[in-house]
Short mmCIF file of C-alpha atoms and ligand atoms in Angstrom, two decimals:
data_model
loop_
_atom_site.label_atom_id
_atom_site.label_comp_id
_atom_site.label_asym_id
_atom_site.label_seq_id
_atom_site.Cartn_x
_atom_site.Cartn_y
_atom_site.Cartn_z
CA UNK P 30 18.49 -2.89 -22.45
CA UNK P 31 21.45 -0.84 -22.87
CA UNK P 32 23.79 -3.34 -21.41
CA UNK P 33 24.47 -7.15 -21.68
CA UNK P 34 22.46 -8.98 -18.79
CA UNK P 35 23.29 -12.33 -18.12
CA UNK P 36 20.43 -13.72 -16.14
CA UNK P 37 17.73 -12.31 -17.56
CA UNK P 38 16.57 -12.33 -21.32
CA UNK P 39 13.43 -11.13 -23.33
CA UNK P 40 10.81 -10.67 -23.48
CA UNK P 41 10.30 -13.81 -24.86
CA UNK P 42 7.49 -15.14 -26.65
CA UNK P 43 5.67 -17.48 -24.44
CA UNK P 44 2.45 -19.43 -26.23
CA UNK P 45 1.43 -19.62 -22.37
CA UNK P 46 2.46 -16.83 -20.99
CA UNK P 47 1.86 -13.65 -23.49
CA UNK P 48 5.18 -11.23 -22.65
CA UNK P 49 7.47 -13.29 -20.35
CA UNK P 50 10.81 -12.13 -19.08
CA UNK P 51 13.20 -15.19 -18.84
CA UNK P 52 15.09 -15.57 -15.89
CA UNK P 53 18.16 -18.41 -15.87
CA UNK P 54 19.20 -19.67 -12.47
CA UNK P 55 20.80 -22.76 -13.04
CA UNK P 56 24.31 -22.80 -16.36
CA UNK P 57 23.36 -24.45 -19.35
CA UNK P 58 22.42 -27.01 -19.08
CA UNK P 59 21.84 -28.12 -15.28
CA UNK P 60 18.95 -30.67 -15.33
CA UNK P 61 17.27 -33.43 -13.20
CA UNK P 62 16.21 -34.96 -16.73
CA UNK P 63 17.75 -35.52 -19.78
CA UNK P 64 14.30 -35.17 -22.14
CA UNK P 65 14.66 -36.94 -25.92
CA UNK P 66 13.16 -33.89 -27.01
CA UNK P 67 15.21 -31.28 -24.94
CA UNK P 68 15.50 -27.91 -27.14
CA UNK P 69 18.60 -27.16 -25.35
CA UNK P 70 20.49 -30.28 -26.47
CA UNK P 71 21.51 -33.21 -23.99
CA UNK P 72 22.30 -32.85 -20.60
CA UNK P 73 25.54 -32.12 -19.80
CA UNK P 74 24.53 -31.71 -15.77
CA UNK P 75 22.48 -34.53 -15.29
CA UNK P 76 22.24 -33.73 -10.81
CA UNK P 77 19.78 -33.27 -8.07
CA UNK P 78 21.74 -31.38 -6.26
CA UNK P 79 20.43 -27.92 -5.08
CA UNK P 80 22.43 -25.22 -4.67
CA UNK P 81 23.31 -21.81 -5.78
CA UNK P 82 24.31 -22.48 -8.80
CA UNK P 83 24.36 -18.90 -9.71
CA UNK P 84 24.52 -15.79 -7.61
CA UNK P 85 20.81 -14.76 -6.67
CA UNK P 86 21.72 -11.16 -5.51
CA UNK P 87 22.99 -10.49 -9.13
CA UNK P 88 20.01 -12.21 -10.95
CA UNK P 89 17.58 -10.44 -8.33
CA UNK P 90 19.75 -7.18 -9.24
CA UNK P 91 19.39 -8.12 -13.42
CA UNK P 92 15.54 -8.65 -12.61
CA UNK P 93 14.68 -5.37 -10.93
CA UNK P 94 16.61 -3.50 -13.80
CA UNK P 95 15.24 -4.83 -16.00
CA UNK P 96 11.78 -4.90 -14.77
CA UNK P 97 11.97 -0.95 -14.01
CA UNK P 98 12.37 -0.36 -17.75
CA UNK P 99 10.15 -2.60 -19.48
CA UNK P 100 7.80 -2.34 -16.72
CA UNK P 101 4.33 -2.64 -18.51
CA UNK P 102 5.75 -4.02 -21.48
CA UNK P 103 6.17 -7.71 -18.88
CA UNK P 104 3.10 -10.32 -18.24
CA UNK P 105 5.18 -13.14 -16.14
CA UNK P 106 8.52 -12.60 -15.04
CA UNK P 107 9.21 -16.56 -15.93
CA UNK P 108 11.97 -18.52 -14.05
CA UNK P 109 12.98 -21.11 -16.34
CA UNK P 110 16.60 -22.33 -16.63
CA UNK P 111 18.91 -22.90 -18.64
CA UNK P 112 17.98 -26.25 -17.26
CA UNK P 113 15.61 -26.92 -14.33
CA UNK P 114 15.31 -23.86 -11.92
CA UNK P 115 14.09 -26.17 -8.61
CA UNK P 116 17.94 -27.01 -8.59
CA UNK P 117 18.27 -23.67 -7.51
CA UNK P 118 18.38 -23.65 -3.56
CA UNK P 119 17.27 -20.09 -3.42
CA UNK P 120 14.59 -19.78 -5.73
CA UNK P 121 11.97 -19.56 -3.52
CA UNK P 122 13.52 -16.39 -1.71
CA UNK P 123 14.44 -14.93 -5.52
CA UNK P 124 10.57 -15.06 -6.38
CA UNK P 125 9.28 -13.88 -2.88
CA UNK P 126 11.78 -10.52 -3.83
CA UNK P 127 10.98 -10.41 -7.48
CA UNK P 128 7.14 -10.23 -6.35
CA UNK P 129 7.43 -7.54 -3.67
CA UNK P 130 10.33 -5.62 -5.83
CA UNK P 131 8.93 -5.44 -9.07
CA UNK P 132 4.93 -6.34 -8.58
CA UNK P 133 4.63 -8.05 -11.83
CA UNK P 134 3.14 -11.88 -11.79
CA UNK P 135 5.86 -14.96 -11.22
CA UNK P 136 6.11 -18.22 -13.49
CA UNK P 137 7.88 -21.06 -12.76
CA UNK P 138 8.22 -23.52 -15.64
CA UNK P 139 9.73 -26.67 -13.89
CA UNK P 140 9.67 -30.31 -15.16
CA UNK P 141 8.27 -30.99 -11.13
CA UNK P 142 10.78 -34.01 -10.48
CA UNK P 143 11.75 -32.76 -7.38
CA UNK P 144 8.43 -31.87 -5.92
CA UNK P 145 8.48 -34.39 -3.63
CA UNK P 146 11.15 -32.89 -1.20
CA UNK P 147 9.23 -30.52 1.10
CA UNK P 148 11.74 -27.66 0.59
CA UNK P 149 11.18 -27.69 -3.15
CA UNK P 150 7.26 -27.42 -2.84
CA UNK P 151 7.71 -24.61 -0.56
CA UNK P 152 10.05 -22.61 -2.15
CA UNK P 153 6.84 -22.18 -5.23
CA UNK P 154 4.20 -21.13 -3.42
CA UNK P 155 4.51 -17.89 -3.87
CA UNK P 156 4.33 -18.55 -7.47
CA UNK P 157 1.07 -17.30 -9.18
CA UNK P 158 1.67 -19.84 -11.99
CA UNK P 159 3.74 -23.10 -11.78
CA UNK P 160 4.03 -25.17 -15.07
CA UNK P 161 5.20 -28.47 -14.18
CA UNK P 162 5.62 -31.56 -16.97
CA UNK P 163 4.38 -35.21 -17.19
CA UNK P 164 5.01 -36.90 -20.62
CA UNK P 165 4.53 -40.13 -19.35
CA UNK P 166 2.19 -42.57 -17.25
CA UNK P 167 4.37 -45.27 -16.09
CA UNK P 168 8.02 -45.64 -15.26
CA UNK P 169 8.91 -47.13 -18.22
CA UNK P 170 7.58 -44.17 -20.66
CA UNK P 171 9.05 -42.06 -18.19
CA UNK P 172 12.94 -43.44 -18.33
CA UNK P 173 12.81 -43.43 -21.87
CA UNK P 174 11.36 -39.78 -22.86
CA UNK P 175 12.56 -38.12 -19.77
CA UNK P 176 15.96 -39.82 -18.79
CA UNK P 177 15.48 -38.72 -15.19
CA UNK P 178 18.63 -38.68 -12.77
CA UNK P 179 18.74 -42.41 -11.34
CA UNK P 180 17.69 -41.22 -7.85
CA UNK P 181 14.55 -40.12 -9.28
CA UNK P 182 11.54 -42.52 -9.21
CA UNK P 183 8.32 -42.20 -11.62
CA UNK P 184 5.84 -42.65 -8.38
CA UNK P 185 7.73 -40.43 -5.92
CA UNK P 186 7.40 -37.82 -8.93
CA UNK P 187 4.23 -38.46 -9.54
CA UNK P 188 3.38 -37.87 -5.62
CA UNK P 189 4.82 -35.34 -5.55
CA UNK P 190 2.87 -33.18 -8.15
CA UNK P 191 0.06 -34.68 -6.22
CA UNK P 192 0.93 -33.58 -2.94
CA UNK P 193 2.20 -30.21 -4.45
CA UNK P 194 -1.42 -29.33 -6.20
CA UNK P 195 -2.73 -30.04 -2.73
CA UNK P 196 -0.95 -27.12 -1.06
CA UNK P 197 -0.62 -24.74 -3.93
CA UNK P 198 -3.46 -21.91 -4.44
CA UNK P 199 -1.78 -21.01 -7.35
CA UNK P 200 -2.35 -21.79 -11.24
CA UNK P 201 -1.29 -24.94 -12.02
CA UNK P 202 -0.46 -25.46 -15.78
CA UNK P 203 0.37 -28.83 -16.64
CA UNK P 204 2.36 -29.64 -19.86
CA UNK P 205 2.62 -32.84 -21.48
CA UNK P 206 5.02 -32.89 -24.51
CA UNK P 207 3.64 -35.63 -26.90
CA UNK P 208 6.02 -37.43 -29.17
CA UNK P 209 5.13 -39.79 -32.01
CA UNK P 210 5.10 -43.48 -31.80
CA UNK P 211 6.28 -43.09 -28.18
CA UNK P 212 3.51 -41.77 -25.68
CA UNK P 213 0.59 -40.93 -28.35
CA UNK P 214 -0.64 -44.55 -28.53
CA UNK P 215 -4.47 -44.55 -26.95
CA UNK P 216 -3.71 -46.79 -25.01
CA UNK P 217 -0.86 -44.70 -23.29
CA UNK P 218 -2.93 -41.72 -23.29
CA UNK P 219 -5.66 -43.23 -20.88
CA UNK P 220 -2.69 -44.12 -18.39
CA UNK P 221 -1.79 -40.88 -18.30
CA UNK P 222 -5.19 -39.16 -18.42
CA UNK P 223 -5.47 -41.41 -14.92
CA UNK P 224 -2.25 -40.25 -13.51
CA UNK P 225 -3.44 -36.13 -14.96
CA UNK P 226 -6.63 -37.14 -13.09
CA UNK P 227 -4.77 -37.60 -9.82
CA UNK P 228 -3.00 -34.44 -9.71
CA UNK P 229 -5.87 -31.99 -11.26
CA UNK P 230 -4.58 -29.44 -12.88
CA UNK P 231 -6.01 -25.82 -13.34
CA UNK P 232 -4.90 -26.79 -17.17
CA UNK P 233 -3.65 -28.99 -19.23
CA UNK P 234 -1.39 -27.64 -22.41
CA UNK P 235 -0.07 -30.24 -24.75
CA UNK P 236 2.86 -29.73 -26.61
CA UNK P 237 5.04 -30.78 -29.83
CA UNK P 238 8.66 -31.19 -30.39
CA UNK P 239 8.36 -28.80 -33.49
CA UNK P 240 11.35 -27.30 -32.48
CA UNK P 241 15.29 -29.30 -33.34
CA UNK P 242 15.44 -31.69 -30.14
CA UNK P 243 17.76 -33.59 -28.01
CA UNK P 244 17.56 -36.70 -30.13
CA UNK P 245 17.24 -36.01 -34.06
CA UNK P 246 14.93 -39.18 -34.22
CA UNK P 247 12.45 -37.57 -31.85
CA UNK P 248 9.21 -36.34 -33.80
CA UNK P 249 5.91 -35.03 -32.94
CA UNK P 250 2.44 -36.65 -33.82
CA UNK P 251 -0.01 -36.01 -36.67
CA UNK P 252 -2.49 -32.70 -36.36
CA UNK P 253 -5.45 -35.67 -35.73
CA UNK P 254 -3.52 -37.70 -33.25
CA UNK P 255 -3.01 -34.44 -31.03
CA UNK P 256 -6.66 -33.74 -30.94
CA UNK P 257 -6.73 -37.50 -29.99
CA UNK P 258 -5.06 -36.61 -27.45
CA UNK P 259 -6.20 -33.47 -26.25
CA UNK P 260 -9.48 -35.34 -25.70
CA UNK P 261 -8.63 -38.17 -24.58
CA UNK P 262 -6.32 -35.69 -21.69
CA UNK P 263 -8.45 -32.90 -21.13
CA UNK P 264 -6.71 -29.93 -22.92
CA UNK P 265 -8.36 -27.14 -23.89
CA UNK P 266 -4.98 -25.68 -25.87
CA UNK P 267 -2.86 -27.52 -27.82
CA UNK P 268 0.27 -26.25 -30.25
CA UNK P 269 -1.89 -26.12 -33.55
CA UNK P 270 -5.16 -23.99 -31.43
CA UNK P 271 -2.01 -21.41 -30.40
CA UNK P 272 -0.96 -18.85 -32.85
CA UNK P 273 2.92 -19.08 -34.02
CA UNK P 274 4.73 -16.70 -30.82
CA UNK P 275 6.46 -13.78 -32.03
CA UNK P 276 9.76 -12.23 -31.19
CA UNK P 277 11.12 -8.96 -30.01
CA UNK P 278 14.04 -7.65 -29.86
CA UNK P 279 13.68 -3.90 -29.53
CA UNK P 280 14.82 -4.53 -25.46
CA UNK P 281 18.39 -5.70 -26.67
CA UNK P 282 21.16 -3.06 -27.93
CA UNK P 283 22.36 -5.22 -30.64
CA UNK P 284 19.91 -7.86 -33.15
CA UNK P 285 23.07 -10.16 -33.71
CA UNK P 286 23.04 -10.41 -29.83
CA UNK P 287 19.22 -10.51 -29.85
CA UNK P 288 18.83 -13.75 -31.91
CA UNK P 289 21.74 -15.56 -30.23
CA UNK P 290 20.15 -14.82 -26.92
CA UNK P 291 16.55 -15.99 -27.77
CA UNK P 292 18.05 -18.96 -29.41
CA UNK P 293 19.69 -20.51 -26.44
CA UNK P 294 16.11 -21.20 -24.77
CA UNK P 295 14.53 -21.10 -28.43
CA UNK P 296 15.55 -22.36 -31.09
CA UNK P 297 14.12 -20.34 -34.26
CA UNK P 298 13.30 -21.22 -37.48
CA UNK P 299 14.92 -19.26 -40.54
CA UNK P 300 11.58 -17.90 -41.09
CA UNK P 301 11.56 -16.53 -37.97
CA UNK P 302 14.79 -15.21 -37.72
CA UNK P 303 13.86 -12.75 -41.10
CA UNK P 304 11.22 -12.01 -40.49
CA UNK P 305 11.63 -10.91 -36.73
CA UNK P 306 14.90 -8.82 -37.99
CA UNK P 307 12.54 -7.14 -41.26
CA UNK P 308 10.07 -6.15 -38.84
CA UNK P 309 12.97 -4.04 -36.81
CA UNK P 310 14.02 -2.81 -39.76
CA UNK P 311 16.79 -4.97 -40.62
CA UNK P 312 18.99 -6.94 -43.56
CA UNK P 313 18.33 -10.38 -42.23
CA UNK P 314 21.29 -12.35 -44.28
CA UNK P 315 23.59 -9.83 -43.36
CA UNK P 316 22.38 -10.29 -39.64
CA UNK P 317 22.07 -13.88 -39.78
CA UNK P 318 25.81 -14.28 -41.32
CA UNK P 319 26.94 -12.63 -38.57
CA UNK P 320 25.00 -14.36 -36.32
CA UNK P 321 26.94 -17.66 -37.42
CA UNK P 322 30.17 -15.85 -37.52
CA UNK P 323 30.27 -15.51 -34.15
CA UNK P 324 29.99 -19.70 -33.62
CA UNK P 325 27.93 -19.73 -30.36
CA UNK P 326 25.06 -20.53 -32.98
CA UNK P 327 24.82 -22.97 -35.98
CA UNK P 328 22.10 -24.06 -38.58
CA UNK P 329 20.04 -27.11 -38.51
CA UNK P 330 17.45 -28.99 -39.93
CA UNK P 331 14.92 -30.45 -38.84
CA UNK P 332 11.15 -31.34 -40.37
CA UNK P 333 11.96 -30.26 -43.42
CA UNK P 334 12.52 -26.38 -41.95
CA UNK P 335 16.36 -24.85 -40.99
CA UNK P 336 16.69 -23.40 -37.92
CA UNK P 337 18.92 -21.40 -35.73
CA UNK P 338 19.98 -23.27 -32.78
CA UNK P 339 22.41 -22.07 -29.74
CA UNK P 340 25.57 -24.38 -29.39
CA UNK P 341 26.43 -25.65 -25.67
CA UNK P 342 29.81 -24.97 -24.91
CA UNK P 343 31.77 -28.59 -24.65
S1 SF4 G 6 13.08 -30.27 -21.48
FE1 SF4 G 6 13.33 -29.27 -19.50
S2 SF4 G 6 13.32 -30.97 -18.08
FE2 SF4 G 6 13.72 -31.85 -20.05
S3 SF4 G 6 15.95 -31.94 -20.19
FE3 SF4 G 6 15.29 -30.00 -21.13
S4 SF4 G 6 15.45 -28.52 -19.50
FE4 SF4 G 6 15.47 -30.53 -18.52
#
């Protein structure tokens, strides 16, 4: 990229998705939920209401441009946020173009809340992959790891993931984000496996919050409860089957602007950060200084590891 996009970032390193181009069509950070374990920090839009929250010719324009020069380089051209992309009311027209324009594969990763209103489900159809999430299997789990708007009810949700696997020829990648102490009890895990029953998934990918979340207290489960769980759920991948993701930044025309743009959907780990900038040929403390210079990103720890992590504006 020779110039700053706005709406588009990457590609990112996607566990799921290989070579994803991010797409943001909603500020940071527009949400329906307010997840414990949000890697973006809390929600500071906590709506339902659709609109466009940000101008779809420009982010169709960013995608194309973007798509022309990386071209092959692109698995999924992934719309994802900053925050949860159904709230845009013109998604499904931006991923109708981005197919026909560009003719590389669509993702949607949406937490599925609002799949119950007809609109919503329509607008991803065209998707070829839609990853929506269910962390919990009963209203109660559900109000305290996802912190939903108030207008939004656990059964109507869950119907509407139901309803929306009916229609949708499409892959249809469930994630459940498992948190320790909280929804990795056995017990809690056959609830859900019910509810995971009900919509049938293409697949079922369990995930960790091994990443700084929402809520400091928030932490993920031992390596034998996951397998536990992946069992007890179905999964065939879970976070330690996956290899660690790596980053690239050859597609941005600065690595100080690189690593504060990866780490607004991603946070990164220290690690990470050198050794992403050694293998472009980089002096990572002199890039990571002036990465924190610039105060849009601060350092954090969390499980024992410091990380780079994006701060929301107030
Ligand atoms: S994890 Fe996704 S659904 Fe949950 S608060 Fe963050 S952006 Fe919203």
């Amino acid at each position: 990229m020779e110039k700053k996009y706005h709406y588009v970032f990457g590609p990112a390193p996607s566990r799921r998705l290989g070579r994803s181009l991010g797409v943001r069509v909603v500020p940071l950070k527009a949400c329906s939920y307010n997840c414990i374990y949000c890697q973006l920090g809390r929600t500071n839009i906590l709506t339902t209401e659709r609109k466009e929250w940000l101008p779809s010719h420009e982010i169709l324009r960013e995608i194309i441009e973007v798509a022309d020069r990386l071209g092959e380089k692109i698995d999924y051209i992934t719309f994802l946020g900053d925050g949860e992309p159904t709230l845009h009311s013109k998604l499904g027209w931006l991923i109708e173009k981005t197919k026909t324009e560009t003719g590389i594969k669509v993702a949607v990763l949406t937490n599925g809340s609002l799949l119950y209103i007809d609109e919503v489900a329509e607008s991803l159809l065209e998707a070829d992959l839609v990853s929506p999430k269910l962390d919990a299997g009963n209203e109660r789990l559900f109000r305290i790891i996802n912190r939903p708007h108030p207008s939004i009810k656990y059964n109507e949700m869950l119907n509407g993931l139901i309803e929306f696997r009916r229609k949708y020829r499409g892959f249809l990648w469930l994630e459940v984000m498992l948190i320790n102490q909280l929804n990795d009890t056995i017990p809690h895990l056959r609830e859900l496996a019910e509810k995971i029953q009900l919509i049938k998934p293409d697949n079922i990918f369990i995930n960790t919050p091994i990443r700084p979340p929402a809520e400091e207290w928030v932490k993920p489960p031992t390596s034998d409860r996951i397998l536990k769980a992946a069992q007890i759920l179905g999964a065939k991948k879970t976070p330690i089957t996956l290899p660690q993701p790596e980053f690239h930044i050859e597609a941005y025309p600065d690595p100080v602007e690189a690593i504060i743009d990866i780490t607004r959907t991603h946070p990164m780990s220290l690690d990470e950060v050198k050794q992403t900038l050694m293998n472009y040929g980089y002096n990572p403390n002199e890039i990571i200084r002036r990465v924190l210079e610039t105060g849009q990103v601060s350092k954090r720890q969390y499980m024992g590891k410091y990380y780079l992590v994006y701060r929301q504006p107030r």
